[in-house]
XYZ file of C-alpha atoms in Angstrom:
613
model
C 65.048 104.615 140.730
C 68.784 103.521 140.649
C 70.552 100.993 139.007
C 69.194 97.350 140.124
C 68.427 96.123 136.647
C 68.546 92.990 137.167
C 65.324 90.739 138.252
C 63.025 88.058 136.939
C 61.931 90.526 134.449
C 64.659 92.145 133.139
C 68.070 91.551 131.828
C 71.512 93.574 131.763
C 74.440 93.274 129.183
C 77.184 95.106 130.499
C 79.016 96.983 127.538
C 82.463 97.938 129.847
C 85.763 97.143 127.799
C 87.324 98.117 124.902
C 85.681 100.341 122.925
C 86.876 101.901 119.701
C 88.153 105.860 120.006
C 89.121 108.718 117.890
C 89.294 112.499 119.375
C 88.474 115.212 116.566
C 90.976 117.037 115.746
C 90.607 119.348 113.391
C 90.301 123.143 114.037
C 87.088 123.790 114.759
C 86.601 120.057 116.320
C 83.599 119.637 114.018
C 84.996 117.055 111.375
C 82.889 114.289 112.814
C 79.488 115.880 112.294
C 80.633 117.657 109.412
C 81.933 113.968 107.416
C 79.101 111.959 109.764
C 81.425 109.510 111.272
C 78.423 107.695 112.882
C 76.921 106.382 109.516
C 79.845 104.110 109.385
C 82.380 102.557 111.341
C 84.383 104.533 113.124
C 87.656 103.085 111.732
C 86.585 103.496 108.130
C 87.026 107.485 109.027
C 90.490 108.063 110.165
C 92.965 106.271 112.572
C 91.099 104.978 115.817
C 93.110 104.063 118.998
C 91.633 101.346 121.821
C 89.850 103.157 125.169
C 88.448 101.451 127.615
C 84.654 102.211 129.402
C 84.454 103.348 131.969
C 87.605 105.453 131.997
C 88.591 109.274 131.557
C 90.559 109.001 128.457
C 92.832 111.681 129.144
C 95.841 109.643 131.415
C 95.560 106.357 128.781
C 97.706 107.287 126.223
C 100.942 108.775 125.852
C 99.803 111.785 123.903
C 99.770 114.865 125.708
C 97.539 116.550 123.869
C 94.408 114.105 124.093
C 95.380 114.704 128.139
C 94.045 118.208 127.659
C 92.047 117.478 124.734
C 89.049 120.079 124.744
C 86.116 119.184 121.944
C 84.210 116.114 120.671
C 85.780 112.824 121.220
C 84.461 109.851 119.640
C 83.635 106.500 121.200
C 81.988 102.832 119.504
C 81.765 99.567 120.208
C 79.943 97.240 118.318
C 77.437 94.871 120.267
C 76.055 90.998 120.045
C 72.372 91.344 121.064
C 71.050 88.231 122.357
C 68.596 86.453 119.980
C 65.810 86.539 122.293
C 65.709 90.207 122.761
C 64.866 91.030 119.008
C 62.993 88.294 118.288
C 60.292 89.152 121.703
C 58.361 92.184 120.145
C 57.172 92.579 123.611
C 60.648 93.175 125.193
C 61.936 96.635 125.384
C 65.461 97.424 124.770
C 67.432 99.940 126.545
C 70.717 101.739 126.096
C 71.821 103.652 129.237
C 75.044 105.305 129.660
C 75.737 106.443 133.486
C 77.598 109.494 132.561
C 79.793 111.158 129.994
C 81.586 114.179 130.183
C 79.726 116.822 129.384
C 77.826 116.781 126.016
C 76.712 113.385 124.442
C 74.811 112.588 121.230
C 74.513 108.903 120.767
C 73.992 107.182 117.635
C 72.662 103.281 116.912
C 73.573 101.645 113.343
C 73.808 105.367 111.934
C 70.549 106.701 113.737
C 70.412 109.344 116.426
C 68.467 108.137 119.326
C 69.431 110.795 122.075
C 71.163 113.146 123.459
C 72.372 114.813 127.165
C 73.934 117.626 127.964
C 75.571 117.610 131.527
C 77.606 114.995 133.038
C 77.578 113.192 136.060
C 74.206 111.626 136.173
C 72.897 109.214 133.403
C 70.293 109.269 130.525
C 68.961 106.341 128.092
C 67.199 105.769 125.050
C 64.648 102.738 124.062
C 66.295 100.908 121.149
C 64.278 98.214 120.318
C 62.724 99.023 117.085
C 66.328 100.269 115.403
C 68.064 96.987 116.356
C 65.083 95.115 114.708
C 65.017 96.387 111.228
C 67.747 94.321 110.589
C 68.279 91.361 112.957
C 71.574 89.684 111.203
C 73.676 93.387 111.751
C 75.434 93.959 114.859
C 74.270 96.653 117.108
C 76.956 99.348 116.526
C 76.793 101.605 119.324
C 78.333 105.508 118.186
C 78.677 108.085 121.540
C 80.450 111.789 120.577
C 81.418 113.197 123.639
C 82.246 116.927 124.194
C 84.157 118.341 127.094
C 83.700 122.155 126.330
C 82.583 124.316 129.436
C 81.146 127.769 128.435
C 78.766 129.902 131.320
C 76.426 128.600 130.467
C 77.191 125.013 131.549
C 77.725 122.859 135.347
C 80.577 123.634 135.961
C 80.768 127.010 134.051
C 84.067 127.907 132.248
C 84.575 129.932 128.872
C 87.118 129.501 125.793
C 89.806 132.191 125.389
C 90.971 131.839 121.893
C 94.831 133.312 121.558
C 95.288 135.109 118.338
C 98.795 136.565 118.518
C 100.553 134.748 116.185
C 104.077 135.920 117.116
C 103.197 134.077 120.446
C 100.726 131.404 119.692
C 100.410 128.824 116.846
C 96.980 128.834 114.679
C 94.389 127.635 116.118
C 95.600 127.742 119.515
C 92.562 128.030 122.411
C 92.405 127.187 125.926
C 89.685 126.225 128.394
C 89.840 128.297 131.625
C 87.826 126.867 134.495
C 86.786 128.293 137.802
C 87.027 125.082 139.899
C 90.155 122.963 141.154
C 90.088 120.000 139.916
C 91.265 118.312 136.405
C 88.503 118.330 133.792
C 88.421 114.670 133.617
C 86.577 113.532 130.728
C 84.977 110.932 128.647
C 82.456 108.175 129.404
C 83.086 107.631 133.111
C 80.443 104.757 134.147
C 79.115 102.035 132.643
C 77.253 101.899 129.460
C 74.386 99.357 129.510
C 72.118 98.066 127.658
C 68.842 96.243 129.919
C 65.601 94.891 129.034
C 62.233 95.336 130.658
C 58.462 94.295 129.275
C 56.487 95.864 127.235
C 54.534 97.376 130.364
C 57.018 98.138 133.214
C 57.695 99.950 136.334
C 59.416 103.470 135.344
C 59.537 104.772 138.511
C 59.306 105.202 142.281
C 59.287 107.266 144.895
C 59.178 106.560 148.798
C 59.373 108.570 151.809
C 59.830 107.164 155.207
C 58.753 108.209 158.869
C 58.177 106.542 162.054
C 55.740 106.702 165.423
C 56.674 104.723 168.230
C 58.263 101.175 166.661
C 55.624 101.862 163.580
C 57.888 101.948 160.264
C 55.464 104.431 157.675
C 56.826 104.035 154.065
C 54.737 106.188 152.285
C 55.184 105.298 147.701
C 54.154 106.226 144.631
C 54.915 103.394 141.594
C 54.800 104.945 138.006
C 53.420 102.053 135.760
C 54.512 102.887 131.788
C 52.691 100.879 129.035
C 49.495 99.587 130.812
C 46.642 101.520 132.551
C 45.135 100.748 134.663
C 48.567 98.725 136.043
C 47.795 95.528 138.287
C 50.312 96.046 141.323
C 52.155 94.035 143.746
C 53.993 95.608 146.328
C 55.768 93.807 149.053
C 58.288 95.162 151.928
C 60.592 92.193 152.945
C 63.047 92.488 155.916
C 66.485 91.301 155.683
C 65.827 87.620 156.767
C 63.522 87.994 153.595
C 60.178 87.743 155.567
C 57.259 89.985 154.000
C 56.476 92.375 156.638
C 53.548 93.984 154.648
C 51.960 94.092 151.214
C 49.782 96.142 149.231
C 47.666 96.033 145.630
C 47.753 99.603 145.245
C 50.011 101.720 142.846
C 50.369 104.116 145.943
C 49.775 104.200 149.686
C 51.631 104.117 152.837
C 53.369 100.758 154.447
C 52.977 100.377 157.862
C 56.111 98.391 159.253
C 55.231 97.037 162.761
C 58.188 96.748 165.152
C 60.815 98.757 162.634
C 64.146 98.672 162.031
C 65.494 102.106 161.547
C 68.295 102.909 159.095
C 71.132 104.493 161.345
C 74.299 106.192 160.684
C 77.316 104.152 160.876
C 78.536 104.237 164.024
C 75.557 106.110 165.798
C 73.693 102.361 166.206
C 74.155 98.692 166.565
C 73.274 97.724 163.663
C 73.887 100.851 161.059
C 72.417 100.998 157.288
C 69.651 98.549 157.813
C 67.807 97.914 155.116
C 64.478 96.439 153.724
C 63.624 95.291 150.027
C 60.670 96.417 148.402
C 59.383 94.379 145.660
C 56.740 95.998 142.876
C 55.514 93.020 140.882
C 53.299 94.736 137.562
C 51.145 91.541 137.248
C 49.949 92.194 133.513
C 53.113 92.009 131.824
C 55.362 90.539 134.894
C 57.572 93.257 135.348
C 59.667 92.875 138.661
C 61.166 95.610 140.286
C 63.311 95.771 143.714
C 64.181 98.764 145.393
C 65.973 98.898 148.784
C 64.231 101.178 151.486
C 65.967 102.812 154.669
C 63.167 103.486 157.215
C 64.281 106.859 158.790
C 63.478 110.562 159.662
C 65.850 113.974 159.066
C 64.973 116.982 160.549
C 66.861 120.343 161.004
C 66.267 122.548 164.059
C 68.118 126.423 164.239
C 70.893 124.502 165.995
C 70.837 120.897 165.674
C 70.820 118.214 162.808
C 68.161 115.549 163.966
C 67.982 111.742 162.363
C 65.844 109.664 163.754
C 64.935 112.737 166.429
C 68.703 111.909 167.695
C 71.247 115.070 167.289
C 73.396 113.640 164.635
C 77.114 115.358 164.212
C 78.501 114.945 160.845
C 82.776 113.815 161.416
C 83.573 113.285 157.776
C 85.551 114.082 154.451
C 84.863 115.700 151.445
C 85.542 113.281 148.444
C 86.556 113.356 145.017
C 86.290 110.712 141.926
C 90.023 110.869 141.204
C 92.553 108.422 140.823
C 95.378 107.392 138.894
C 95.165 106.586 135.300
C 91.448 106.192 135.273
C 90.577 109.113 136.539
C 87.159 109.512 137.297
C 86.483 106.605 135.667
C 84.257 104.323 137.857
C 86.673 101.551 139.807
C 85.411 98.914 142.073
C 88.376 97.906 143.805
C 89.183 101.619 144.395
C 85.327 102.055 146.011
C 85.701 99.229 147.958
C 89.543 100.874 149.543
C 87.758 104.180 150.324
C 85.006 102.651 152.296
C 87.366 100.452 154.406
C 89.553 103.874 154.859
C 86.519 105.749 155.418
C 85.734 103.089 158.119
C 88.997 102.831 159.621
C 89.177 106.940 159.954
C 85.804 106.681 161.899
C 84.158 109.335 159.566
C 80.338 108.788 159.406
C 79.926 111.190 156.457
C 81.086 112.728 153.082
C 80.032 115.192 150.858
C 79.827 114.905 147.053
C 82.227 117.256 146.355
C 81.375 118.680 143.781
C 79.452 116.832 141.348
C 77.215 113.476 141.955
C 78.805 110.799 142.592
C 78.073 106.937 140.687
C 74.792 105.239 142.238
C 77.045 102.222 143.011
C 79.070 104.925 145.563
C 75.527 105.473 147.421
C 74.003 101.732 147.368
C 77.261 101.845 149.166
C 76.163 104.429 151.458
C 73.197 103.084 152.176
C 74.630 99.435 152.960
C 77.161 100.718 155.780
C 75.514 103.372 157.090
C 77.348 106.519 155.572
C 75.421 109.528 155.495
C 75.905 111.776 152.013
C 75.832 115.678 151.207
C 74.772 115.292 147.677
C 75.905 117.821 145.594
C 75.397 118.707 141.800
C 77.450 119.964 139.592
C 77.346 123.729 140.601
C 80.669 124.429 141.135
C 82.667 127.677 139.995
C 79.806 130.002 139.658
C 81.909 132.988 139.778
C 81.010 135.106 136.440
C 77.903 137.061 136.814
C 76.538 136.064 133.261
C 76.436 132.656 134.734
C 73.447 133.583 136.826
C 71.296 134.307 133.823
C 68.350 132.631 132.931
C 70.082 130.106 130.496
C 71.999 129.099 133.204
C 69.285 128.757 135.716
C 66.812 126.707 133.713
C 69.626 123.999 132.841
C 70.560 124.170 136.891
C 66.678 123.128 137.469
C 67.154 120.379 134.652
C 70.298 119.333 136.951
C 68.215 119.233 139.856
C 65.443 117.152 138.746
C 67.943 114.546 137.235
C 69.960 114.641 140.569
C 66.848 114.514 142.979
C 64.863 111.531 140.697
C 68.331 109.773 140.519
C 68.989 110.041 144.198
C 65.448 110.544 146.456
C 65.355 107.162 147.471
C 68.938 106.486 149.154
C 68.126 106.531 153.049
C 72.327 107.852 152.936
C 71.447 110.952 151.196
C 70.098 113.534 153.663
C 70.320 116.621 152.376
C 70.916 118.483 148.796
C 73.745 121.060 147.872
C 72.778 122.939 145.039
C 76.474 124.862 144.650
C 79.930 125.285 145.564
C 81.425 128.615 146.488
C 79.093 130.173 143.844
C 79.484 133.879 143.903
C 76.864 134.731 145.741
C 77.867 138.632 146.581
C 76.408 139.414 143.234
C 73.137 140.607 143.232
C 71.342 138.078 140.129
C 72.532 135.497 142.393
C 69.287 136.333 145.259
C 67.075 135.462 143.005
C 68.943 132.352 141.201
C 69.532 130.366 144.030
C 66.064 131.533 145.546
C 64.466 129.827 142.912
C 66.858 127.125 142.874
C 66.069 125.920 146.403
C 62.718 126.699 146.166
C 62.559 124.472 143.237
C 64.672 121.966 144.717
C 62.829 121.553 147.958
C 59.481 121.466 145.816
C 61.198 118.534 144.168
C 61.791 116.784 147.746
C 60.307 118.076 150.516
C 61.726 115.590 152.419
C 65.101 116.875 152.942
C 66.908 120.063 153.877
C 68.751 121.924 151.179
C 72.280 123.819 151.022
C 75.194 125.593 149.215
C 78.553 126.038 150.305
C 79.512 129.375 150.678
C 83.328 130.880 151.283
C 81.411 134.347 150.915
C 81.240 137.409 153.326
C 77.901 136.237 155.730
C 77.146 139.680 155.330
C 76.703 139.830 151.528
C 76.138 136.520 150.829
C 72.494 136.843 148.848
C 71.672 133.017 148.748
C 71.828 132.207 152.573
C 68.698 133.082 153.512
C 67.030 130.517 151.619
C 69.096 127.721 152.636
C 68.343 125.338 155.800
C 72.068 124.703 156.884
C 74.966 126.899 156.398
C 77.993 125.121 154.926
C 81.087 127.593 155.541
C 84.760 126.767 153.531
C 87.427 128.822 155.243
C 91.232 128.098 154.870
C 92.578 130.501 157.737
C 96.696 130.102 157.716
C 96.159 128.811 154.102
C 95.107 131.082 151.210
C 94.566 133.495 153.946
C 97.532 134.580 156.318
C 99.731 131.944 155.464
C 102.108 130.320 158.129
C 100.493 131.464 161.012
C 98.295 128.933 162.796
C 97.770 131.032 165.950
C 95.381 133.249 164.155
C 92.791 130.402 163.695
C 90.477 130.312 166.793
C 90.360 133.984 166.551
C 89.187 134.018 163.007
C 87.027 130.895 163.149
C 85.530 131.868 166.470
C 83.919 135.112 164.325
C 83.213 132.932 161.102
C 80.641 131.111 163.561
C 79.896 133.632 165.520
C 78.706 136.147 162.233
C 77.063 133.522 160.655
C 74.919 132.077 163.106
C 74.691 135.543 164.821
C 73.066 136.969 161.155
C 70.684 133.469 159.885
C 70.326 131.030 163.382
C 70.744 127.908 161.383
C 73.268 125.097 162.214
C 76.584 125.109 160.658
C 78.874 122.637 158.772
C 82.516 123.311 158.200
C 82.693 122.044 155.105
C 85.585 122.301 154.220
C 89.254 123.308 156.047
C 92.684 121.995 155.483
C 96.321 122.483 154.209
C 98.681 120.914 151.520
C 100.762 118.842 151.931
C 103.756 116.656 150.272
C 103.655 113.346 151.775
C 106.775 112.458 153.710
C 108.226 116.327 153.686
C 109.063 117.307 157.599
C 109.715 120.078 159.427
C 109.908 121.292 163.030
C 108.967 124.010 163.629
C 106.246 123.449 160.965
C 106.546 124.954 157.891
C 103.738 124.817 155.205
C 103.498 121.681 152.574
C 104.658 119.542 155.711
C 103.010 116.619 157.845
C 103.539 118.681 160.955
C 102.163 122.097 159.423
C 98.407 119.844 158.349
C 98.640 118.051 162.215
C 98.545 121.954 163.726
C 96.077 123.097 161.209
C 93.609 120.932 161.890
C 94.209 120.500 165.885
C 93.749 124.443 166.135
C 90.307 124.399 164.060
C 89.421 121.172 166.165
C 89.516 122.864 169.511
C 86.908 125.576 167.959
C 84.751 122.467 166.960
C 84.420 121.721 170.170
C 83.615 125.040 171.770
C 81.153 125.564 168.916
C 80.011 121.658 168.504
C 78.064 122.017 171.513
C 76.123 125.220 170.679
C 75.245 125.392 167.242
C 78.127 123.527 164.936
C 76.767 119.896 163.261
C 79.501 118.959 161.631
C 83.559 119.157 160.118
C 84.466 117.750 156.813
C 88.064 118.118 155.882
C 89.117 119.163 152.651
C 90.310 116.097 151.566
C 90.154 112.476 151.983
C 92.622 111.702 149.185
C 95.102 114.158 147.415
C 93.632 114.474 143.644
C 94.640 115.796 140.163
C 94.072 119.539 139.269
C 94.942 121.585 135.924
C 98.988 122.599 136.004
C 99.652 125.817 137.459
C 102.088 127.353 139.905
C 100.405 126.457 143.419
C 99.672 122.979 142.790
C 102.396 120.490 142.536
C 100.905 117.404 140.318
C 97.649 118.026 142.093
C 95.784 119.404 145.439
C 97.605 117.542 148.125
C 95.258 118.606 151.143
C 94.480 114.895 151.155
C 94.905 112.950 154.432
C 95.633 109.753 152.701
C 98.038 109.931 149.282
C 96.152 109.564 145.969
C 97.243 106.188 146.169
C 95.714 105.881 149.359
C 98.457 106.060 151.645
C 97.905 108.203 155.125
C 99.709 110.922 156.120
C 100.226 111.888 159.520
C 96.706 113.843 159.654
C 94.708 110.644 158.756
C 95.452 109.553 162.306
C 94.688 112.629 163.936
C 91.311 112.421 162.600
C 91.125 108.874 163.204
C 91.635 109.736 167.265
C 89.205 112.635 166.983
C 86.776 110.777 165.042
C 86.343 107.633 167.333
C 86.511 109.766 170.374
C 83.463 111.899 168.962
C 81.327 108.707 167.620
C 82.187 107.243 171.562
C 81.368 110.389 173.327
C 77.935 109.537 172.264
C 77.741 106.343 174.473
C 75.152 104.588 171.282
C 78.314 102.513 170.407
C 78.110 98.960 171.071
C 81.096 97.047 172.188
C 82.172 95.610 168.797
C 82.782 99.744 167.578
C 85.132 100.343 170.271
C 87.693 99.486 167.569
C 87.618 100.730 164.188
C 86.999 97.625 161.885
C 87.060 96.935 158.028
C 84.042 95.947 155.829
């Protein structure tokens, strides 16, 4: 349903700050459970350090081996719950953590009251009753976190334990990953705890569609606590006039003379949104959810919204940034959507995980349209395509698509990244993985992102847009720019010659050190990224008028990746510095970008110019 917790009904203490830390470090990283650090305070176990929530902890301190910590970590904070709250039998009381990284088992005054495994999207417990048994204790909140990747997990990744002891010290393991891209972890969004009635609104879900300038917003309310639920729901229009109502805990919402959501950029007035308000009248729950009125379709060469060909002239994105890594950061959100405005990019893809619901109420705000991915990235090992690994990749899903299904931003699904899908399991995992998936929402089209042969790749058939990665005079014939259009005028050519669906490039690029020149251009300078992308952009537009919907580049911001040989404190295939400065290539997108979302001729006047929020 999202994260608007706050109403008439309900209440939200925000637990962000200091909490109190200790990693486990003992061999086999099972000291906590094993001495059951969460019956008492954490302190009264060992030495505890400050860390603050939301945050990766691994760039806070100074030691380097909590940066690469791999194992249970251990977080608490101890709480003030307002008086009101326990003494209201009738008020629920909810704890709800927005992600941690990747295991969590969370604890309340010494009592288990859930756990997750997966990270990314968010999960909750009721608490009510615990913090109740004795109202004069404080509400000491215990979260063990654990970072370990096997194949069975999203993202997979196994354990290689090194026993030669005339080159390795006791005990000594590493974690080897298939993605690129530091294994941030901790608890990286905000831990809450929120209030509703006794009776409240659990969930909803709402579709939209249009005829002529008739808005249709077809919903479903889930009601938990009281049956049969008394129902209010109202639609309200930005200058807060009720457009229509209904008594019924499902229907469809006729919106006379509607106000489409529209891309930014592709409309006068992008990301328009209404409010809808579901009042449950027995206990007076309150419940507001923003609604986008708009339609997606996919044709075998086109990418329709609102039956208008829509070209996606984005970035791919990742939750990285200095010191906090993915920890969620406001002002940092804020800087990427003025950039993001600036470049003229109407899109980005969740690369390669799900992003924080406060980065798509963004979305849906300004008009930015969203490839929302899970966290299927690295699939490379064939005994991750087993049906362990399937049936928590449908768990992934459903989290993902009831998270998500109502931002009017997110129009379509991506289910993996560069999975190996050349094996043969892998026909039949991600067969049943869309099929699930699109079962889940009907409503949108669904993807992967394939670097594979088009031949051999088993999953593309079941997908209803090809996303194609291809680094030609990168990882592949290296230095030499003029074999490009040759070899990405045959990547489009097999692919749509072999499946007729549209085509993203979703991803292409080159590193590069900010500030290094060179003329000729060599690779790792400004000048080498500027010729990379102009030769792939003059194949856009051949193939942008055929059957090509889109270009993402690989990236908007240079990001942190594990140490190794080819990557110099990070990917640096950013067009703006990790800090956020641009490199030469963020204006050559910025000219191509504007001149695409002009070439339309849906811009009014005050787009001509790129402008800030």
């Amino acid at each position: 349903m999202g994260t608007s917790f706050k109403s008439s009904s309900r209440e939200v203490k925000d637990l962000s700050g200091l909490w109190v830390f200790r990693a486990d470090k003992s061999p086999d990283r099972n000291q906590g459970f094993d001495e059951a650090w969460y019956k008492s305070r954490l302190e009264q176990t060992g030495p505890v350090i400050d860390m603050p929530v939301p945050a990766s902890y691994n760039d806070i301190t100074q030691d380097y081996t909590l940066r690469d910590f791999i194992g249970w970590v251990w977080y608490e904070r101890e709480v003030v719950v307002p008086t009101r709250w326990i003494a209201d039998e009738g008020t629920r009381v909810v704890l709800r953590v927005g992600s941690a990284h990747y295991y969590s088992v969370v604890w309340v005054n010494g009592v288990k009251v859930t756990e997750h495994e997966g990270g990314h999207l968010p999960f909750e417990a009721e608490i009510g009753s615990l913090i109740r048994k004795d109202p004069t204790m404080l509400c000491r909140i215990t979260i063990a976190v654990n970072n370990t990747l096997t194949l069975q997990t999203l993202p997979p990744g196994t354990i290689q334990h090194m026993t030669d002891r005339t080159m390795y010290p006791d005990g000594f393991f590493v974690q080897n990953i298939y993605f690129d891209f530091f294994n941030y972890a901790g608890i990286h969004r905000p831990v809450l705890l929120y209030t509703t009635p006794k009776a409240y609104v659990d969930d909803i879900t709402v579709v939209t569609d249009f005829s002529d300038n008739t808005g249709l917003v077809r919903y479903k309310v889930s009601v938990q606590g009281a049956a049969p639920a008394t129902l209010k729901v109202t639609l309200v229009d930005k200058d807060g006039h009720c457009v229509v109502s209904s008594s019924e805990p499902s229907g469809v919402l006729k919106v006379v003379d509607v106000k489409l959501w529209w891309p930014y950029l592709m409309h006068d007035t992008p990301g328009y949104l209404y409010s809808m308000e579901v009042r449950q009248r027995t206990y007076e729950d309150v419940y507001t959810l923003p609604v986008g009125i708009r339609r997606v379709n996919v044709t075998s060469t086109q990418f329709l919204i609102n039956n208008k060909p829509f070209y996606f002239h984005g970035v791919n994105k990742h939750e990285d940034s200095d010191i906090r890594g993915k920890g969620l950061d406001w002002p940092l959100i804020v800087k990427d959507f003025n950039l993001l405005k600036w470049l003229g990019a109407n899109s980005f893809r969740t690369s390669h995980y799900p992003y924080a619901e406060e980065i798509l109420q963004m979305c849906d705000r300004h008009g930015i349209v969203v490839i929302d991915e899970c966290p299927g990235v690295g699939i490379k090992d064939i005994r991750s395509f087993g049906n362990t690994s399937l049936a928590h990749h449908l768990d992934v899903m459903d989290e993902l698509v009831r998270r998500d299904k109502n931002h009017p931003s997110v129009v379509m699904w991506s289910v993996a990244n560069e999975p190996a899908a050349e094996m043969p399991p892998a026909e039949n995992y991600f067969k049943t993985l869309i099929k699930y998936t699109k079962a889940l929402d009907p409503t949108r089209p669904v993807t992967y992102i394939t670097d594979s042969n088009y031949a051999r790749d088993r999953g593309a058939p079941y997908v209803d847009v090809i996303c194609v990665n291809s680094y030609f005079s990168w990882y592949h014939d290296p230095g030499h720019v003029e074999v490009i259009p040759i070899q990405l005028h045959t990547q489009f050519e097999n692919w749509f010659g072999k499946y007729e669906k549209p085509i993203i490039q979703s991803e292409y690029g080159a590193d590069v050190v900010s500030g290094l020149h060179s003329d000729p251009p060599m690779m790792f300078t400004e000048e080498y990224q500027k010729v990379v992308l102009q030769n792939y952009h003059d194949v856009f537009d051949q193939k942008r008028k055929q059957y090509v919907i889109g270009e993402l580049i690989w990236n908007f911001a240079d990001f942190m990746t594990a140490q190794g040989v080819t990557r110099v404190v990070g990917n640096k295939k950013g067009i703006f510095t990790r800090q956020r400065q641009p490199k030469a290539a963020a204006f050559i997108l910025k000219e191509r970008y504007w001149r695409l979302a002009n070439e339309t001729g849906r811009l009014p006047p005050w787009t001509k110019y790129p402008c800030s929020l």
